[in-house]
Short mmCIF file of C-alpha atoms and ligand atoms in Angstrom, two decimals:
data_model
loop_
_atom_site.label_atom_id
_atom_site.label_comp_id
_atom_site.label_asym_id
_atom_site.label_seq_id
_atom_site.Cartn_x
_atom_site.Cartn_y
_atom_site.Cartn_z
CA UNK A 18 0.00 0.00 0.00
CA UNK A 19 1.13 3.74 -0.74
CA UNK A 20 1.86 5.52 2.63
CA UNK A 21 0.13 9.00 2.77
CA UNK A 22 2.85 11.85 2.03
CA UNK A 23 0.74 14.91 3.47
CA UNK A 24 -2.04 17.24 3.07
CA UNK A 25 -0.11 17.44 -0.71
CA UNK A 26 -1.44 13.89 -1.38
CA UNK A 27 -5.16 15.32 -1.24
CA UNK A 28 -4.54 18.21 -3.15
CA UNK A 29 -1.88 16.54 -6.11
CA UNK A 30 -4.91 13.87 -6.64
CA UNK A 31 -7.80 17.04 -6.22
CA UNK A 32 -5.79 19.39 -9.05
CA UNK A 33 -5.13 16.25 -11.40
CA UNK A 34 -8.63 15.13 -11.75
CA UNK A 35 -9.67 18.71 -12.27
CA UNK A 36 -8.43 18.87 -14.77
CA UNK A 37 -8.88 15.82 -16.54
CA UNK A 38 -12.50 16.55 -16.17
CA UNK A 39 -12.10 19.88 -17.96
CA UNK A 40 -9.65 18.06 -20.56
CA UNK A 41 -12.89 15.24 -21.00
CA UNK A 42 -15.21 18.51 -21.17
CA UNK A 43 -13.39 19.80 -24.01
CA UNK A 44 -12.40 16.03 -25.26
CA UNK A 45 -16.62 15.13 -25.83
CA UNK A 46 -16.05 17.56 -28.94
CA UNK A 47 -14.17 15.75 -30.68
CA UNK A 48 -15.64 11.79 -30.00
CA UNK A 49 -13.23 10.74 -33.27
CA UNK A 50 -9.91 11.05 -30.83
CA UNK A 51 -9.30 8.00 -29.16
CA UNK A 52 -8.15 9.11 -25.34
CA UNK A 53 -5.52 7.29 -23.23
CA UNK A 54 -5.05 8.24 -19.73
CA UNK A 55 -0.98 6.74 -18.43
CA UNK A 56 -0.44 7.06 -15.81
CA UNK A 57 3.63 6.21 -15.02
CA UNK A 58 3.78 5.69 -11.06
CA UNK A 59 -0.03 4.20 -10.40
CA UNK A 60 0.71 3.13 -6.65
CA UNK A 61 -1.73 0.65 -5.16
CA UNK A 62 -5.19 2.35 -5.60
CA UNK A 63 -5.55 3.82 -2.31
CA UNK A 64 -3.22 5.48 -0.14
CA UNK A 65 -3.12 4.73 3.66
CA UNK A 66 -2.20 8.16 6.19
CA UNK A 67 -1.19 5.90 9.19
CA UNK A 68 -1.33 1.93 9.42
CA UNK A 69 -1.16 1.85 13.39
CA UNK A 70 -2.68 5.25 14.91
CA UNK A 71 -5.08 6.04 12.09
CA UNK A 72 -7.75 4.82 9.45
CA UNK A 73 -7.87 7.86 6.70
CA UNK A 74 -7.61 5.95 4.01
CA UNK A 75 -7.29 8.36 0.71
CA UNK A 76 -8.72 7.09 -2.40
CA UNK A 77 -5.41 7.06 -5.49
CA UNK A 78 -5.48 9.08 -8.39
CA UNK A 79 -5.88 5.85 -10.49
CA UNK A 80 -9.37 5.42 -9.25
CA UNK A 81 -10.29 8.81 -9.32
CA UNK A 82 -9.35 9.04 -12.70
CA UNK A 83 -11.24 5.62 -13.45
CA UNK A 84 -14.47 6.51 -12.22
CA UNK A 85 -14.97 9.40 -14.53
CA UNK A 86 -18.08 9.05 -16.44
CA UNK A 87 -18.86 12.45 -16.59
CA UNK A 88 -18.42 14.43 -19.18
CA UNK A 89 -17.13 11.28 -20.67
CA UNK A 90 -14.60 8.35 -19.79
CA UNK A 91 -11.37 8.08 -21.42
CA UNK A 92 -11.32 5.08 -24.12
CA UNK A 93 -8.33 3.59 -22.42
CA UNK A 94 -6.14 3.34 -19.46
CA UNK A 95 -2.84 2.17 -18.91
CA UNK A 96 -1.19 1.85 -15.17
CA UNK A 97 2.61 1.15 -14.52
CA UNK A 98 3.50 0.34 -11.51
CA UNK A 99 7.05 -1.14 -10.30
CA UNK A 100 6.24 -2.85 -7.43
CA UNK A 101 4.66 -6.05 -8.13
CA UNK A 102 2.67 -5.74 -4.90
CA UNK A 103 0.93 -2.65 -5.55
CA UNK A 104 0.08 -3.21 -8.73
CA UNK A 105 -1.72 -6.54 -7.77
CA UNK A 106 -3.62 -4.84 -5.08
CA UNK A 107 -4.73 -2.12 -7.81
CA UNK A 108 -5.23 -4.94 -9.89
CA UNK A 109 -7.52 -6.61 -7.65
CA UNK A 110 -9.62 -2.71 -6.96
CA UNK A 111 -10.20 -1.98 -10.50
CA UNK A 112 -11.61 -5.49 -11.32
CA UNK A 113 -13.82 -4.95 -8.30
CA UNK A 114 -15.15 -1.86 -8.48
CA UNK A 115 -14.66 -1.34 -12.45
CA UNK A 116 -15.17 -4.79 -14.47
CA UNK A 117 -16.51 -3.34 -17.56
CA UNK A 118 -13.13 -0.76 -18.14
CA UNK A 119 -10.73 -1.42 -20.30
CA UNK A 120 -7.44 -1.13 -18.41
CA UNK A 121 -3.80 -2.37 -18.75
CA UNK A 122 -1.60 -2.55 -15.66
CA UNK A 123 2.19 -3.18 -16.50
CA UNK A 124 4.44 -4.20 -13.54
CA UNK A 125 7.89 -2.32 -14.99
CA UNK A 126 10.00 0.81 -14.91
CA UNK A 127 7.84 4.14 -15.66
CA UNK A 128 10.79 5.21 -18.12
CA UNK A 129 10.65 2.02 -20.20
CA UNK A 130 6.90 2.54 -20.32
CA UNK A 131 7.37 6.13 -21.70
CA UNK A 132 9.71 5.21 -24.63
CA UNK A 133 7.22 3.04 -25.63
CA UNK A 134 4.05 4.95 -25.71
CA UNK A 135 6.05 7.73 -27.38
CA UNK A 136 7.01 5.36 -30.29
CA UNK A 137 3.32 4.19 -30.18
CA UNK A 138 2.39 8.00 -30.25
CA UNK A 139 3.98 8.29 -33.38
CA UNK A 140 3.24 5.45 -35.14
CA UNK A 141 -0.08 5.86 -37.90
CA UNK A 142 -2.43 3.80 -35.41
CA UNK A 143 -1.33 6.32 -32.08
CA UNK A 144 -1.24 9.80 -34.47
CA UNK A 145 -5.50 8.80 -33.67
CA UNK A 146 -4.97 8.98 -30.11
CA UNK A 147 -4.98 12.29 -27.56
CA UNK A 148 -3.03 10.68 -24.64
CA UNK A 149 -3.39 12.42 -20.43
CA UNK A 150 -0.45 11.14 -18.74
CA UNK A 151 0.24 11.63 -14.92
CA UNK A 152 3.71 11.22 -13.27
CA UNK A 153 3.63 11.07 -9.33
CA UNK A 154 6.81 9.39 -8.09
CA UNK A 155 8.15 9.27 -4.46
CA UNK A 156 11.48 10.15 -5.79
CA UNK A 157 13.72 10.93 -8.71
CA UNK A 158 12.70 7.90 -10.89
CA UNK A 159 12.08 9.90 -13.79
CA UNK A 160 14.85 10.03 -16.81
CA UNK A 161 15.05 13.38 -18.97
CA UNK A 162 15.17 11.53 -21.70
CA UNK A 163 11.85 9.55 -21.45
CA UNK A 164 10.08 12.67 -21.76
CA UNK A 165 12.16 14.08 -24.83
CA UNK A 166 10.78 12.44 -27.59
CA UNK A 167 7.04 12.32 -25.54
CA UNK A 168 7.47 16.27 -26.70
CA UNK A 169 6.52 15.83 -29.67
CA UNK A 170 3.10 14.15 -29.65
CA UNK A 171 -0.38 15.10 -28.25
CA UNK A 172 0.21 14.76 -24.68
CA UNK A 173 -1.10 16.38 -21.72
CA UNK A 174 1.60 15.77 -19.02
CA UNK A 175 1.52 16.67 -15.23
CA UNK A 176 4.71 16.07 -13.68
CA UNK A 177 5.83 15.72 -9.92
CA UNK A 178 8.94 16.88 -9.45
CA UNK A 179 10.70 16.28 -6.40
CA UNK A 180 12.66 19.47 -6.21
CA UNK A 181 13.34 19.95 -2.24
CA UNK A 182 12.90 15.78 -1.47
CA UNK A 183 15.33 14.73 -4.03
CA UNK A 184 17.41 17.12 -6.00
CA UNK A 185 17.98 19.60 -3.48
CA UNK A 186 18.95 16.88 -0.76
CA UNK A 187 21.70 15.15 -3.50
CA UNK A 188 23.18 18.64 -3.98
CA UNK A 189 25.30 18.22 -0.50
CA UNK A 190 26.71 21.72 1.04
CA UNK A 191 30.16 21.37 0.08
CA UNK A 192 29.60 19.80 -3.46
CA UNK A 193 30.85 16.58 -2.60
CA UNK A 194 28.31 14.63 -3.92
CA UNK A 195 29.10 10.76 -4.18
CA UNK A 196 29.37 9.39 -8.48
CA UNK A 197 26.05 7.33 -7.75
CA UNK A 198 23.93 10.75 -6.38
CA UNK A 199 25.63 12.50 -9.56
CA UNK A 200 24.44 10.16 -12.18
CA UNK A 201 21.28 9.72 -10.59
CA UNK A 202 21.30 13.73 -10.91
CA UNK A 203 22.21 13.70 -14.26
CA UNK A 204 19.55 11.20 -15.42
CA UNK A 205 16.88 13.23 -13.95
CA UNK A 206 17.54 16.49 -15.23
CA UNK A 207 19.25 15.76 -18.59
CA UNK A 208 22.46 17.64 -17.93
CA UNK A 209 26.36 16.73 -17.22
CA UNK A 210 27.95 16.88 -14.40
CA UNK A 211 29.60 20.57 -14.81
CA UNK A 212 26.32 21.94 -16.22
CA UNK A 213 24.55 20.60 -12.73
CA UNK A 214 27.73 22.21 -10.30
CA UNK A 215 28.14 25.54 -12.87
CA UNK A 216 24.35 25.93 -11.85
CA UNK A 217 23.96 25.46 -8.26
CA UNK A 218 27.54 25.74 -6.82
CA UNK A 219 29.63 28.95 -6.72
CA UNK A 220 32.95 29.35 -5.89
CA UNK A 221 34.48 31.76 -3.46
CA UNK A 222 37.85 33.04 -1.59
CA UNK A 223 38.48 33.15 1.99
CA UNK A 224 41.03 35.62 2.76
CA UNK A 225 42.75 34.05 5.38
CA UNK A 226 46.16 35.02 7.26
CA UNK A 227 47.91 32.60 5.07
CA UNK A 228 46.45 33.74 1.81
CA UNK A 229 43.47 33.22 0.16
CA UNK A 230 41.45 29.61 0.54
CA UNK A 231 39.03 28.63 -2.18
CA UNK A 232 35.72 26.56 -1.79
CA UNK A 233 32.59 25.43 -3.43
CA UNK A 234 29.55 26.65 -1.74
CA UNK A 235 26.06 25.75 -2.82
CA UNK A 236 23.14 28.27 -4.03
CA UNK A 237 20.91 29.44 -1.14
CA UNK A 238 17.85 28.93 -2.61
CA UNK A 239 18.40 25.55 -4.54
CA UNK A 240 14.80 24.26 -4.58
CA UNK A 241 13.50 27.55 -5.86
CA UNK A 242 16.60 27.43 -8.30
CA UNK A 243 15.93 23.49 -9.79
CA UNK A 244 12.23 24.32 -9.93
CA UNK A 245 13.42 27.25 -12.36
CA UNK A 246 15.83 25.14 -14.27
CA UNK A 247 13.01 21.92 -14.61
CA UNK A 248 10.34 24.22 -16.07
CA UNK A 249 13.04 25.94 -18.16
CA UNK A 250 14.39 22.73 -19.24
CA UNK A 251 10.57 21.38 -19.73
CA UNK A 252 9.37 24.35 -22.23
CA UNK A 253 12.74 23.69 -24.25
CA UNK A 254 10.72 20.56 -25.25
CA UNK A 255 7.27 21.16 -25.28
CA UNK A 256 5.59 24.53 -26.29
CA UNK A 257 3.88 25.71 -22.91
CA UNK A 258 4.61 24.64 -19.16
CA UNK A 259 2.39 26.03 -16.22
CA UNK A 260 3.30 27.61 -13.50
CA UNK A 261 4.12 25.51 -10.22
CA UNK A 262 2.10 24.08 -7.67
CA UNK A 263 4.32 23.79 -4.90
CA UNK A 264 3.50 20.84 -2.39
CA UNK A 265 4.77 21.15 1.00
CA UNK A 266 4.93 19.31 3.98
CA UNK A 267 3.14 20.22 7.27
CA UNK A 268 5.85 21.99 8.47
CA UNK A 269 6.46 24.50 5.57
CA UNK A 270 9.26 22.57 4.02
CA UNK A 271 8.63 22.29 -0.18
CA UNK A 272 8.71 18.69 -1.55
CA UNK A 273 7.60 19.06 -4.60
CA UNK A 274 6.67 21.41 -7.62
CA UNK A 275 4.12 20.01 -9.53
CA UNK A 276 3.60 20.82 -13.21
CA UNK A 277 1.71 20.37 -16.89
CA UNK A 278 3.42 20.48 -19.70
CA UNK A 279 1.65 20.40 -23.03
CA UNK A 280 1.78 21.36 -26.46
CA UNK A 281 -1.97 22.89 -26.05
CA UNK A 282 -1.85 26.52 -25.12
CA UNK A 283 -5.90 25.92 -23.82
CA UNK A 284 -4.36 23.21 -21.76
CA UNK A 285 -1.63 25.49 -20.44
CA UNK A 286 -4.65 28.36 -19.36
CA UNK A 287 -6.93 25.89 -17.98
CA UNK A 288 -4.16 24.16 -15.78
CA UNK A 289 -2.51 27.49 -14.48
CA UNK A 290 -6.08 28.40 -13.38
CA UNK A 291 -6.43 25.34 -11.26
CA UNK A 292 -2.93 25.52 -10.17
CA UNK A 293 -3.80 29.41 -9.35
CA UNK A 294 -6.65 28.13 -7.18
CA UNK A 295 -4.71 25.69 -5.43
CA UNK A 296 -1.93 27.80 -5.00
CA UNK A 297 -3.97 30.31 -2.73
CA UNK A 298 -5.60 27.75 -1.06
CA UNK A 299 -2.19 26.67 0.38
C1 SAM B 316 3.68 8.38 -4.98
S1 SAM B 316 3.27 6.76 -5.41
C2 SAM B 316 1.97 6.94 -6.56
C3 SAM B 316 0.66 7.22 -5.92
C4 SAM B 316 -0.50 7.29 -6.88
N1 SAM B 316 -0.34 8.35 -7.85
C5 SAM B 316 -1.80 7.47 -6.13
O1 SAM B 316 -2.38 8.58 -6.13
O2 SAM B 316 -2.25 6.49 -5.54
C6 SAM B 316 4.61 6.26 -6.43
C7 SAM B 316 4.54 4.81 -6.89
O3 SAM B 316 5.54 4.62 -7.91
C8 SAM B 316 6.08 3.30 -7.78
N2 SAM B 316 7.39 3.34 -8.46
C9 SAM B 316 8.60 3.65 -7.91
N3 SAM B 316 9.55 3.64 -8.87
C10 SAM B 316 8.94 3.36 -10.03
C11 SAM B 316 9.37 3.26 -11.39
N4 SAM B 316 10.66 3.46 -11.72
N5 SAM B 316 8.47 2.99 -12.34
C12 SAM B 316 7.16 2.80 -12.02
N6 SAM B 316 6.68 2.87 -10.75
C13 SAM B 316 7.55 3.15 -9.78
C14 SAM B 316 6.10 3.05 -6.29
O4 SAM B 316 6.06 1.66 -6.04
C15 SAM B 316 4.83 3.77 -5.82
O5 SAM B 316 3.74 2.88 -5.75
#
């Protein structure tokens, strides 16, 4: 089962199927697109806040999305999910609470996933299809190059990106950061080594009695700083990106900026307004 993150995992699931009920609003115009909702990181199908002390149990995006009949269902879903476990237990939900739905659940790595429904994307059968995609992770799973060649097909994409949870905790103080942490870093945002410490290390000179002492220091404000750099990076590929919706946890600290990325410009007005709302909410 999913363990509940915060008061983020509410809203993340609340904004998302906003807006794929304004995306099915505008969809039921146009019945001759075939619509695929993948989603890359399904979890289990319902998300538990605390196994000993408490019973909230929060319903997952993947049967939120599911259940929407109104304004009209998507033709087809597809669910990967790494962890055998979970996806057998979201297995088991859909079948019982959904047997009519036409659903695929693949137990395998989101990224392997991606490559392929971009290839299917732009194949002759997939140029019919108008694809929602959702990417919630609990870390830095995703690869920069999964979503590259995504870019270039009809894809509404909202993205979780763990900019104070993962990147900002692999960027250590002093800039030692261990090979693994750097390729891991490197994956995730698409860049080399020196483009990752040229943007969020500086270097400066102690004046010291016995001359001057050089060291790397880190930005300040790294998880405002890779937030920046992911969207920037984002609209390099795909024509609009929305603002953030930053997630944070109870005590203030930011997680996560959440964002949709889309070669629609409606899609980019329609999301920043629900981001807007959310945003002010917070
Ligand atoms: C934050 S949870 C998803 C929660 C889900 N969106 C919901 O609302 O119920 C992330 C899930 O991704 C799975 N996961 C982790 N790494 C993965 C990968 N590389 N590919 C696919 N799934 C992965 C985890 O097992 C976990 O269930």
């Amino acid at each position: 089962m999913n363990q509940f993150g915060g008061n983020w995992t509410k809203k993340k699931i609340e904004i998302l199927v906003e807006y794929a009920k304004a995306y099915l609003t505008i969809m039921k115009n146009y019945p001759y697109w075939q619509l695929l909702y993948f989603d890359g990181f399904a979890g289990s199908g319902l998300i538990i806040k605390d196994r000993h002390t408490d019973i909230d149990v929060t319903i997952g995006s993947a049967m939120r999305i599911i259940e929407i009949e109104e304004p009209r269902a998507f033709n087809n879903y597809y669910f990967v999910e790494k962890n055998k476990n979970n996806a057998l237990s979201l297995e088991k939900l859909i079948k019982e609470n959904f047997p009519d739905k036409k659903i695929i659940i693949k137990v395998e790595d989101c990224n392997v996933k991606l490559k392929e429904l971009s290839n299917f994307l732009q194949s002759t059968k997939g140029k019919k299809f108008r694809v929602l995609a959702y990417i919630d992770p609990c870390g830095m799973q995703l690869e920069w190059n999964s979503l590259e060649k995504l870019a270039k097909t009809n894809i509404d994409i909202w993205i979780l990106v763990p900019t104070g949870l993962g990147v900002n905790r692999l960027l250590k103080k002093n800039g030692e950061i261990s090979n693994a942490w750097l390729k891991r870093l490197s994956a995730f945002l698409g860049l080399s080594e020196k483009q990752i410490r040229d943007y969020f290390y500086k270097e400066e000179t102690d004046y010291t009695l016995f001359g001057e002492e050089k060291h790397v220091k880190k930005e300040v404000d790294a998880i405002s700083k890779s937030a920046t750099l992911y969207r920037d990076r984002l609209n390099k590929i795909f024509k609009y990106v929305t603002q953030p919706f930053v997630l944070k946890s109870t005590q203030g600290n930011v997680m996560y900026h959440m964002f949709m990325a889309s070669n629609n410009k409606t899609a980019q007005k329609i999301a920043n307004d629900i981001i807007a709302k959310y945003n002010n909410q917070a």
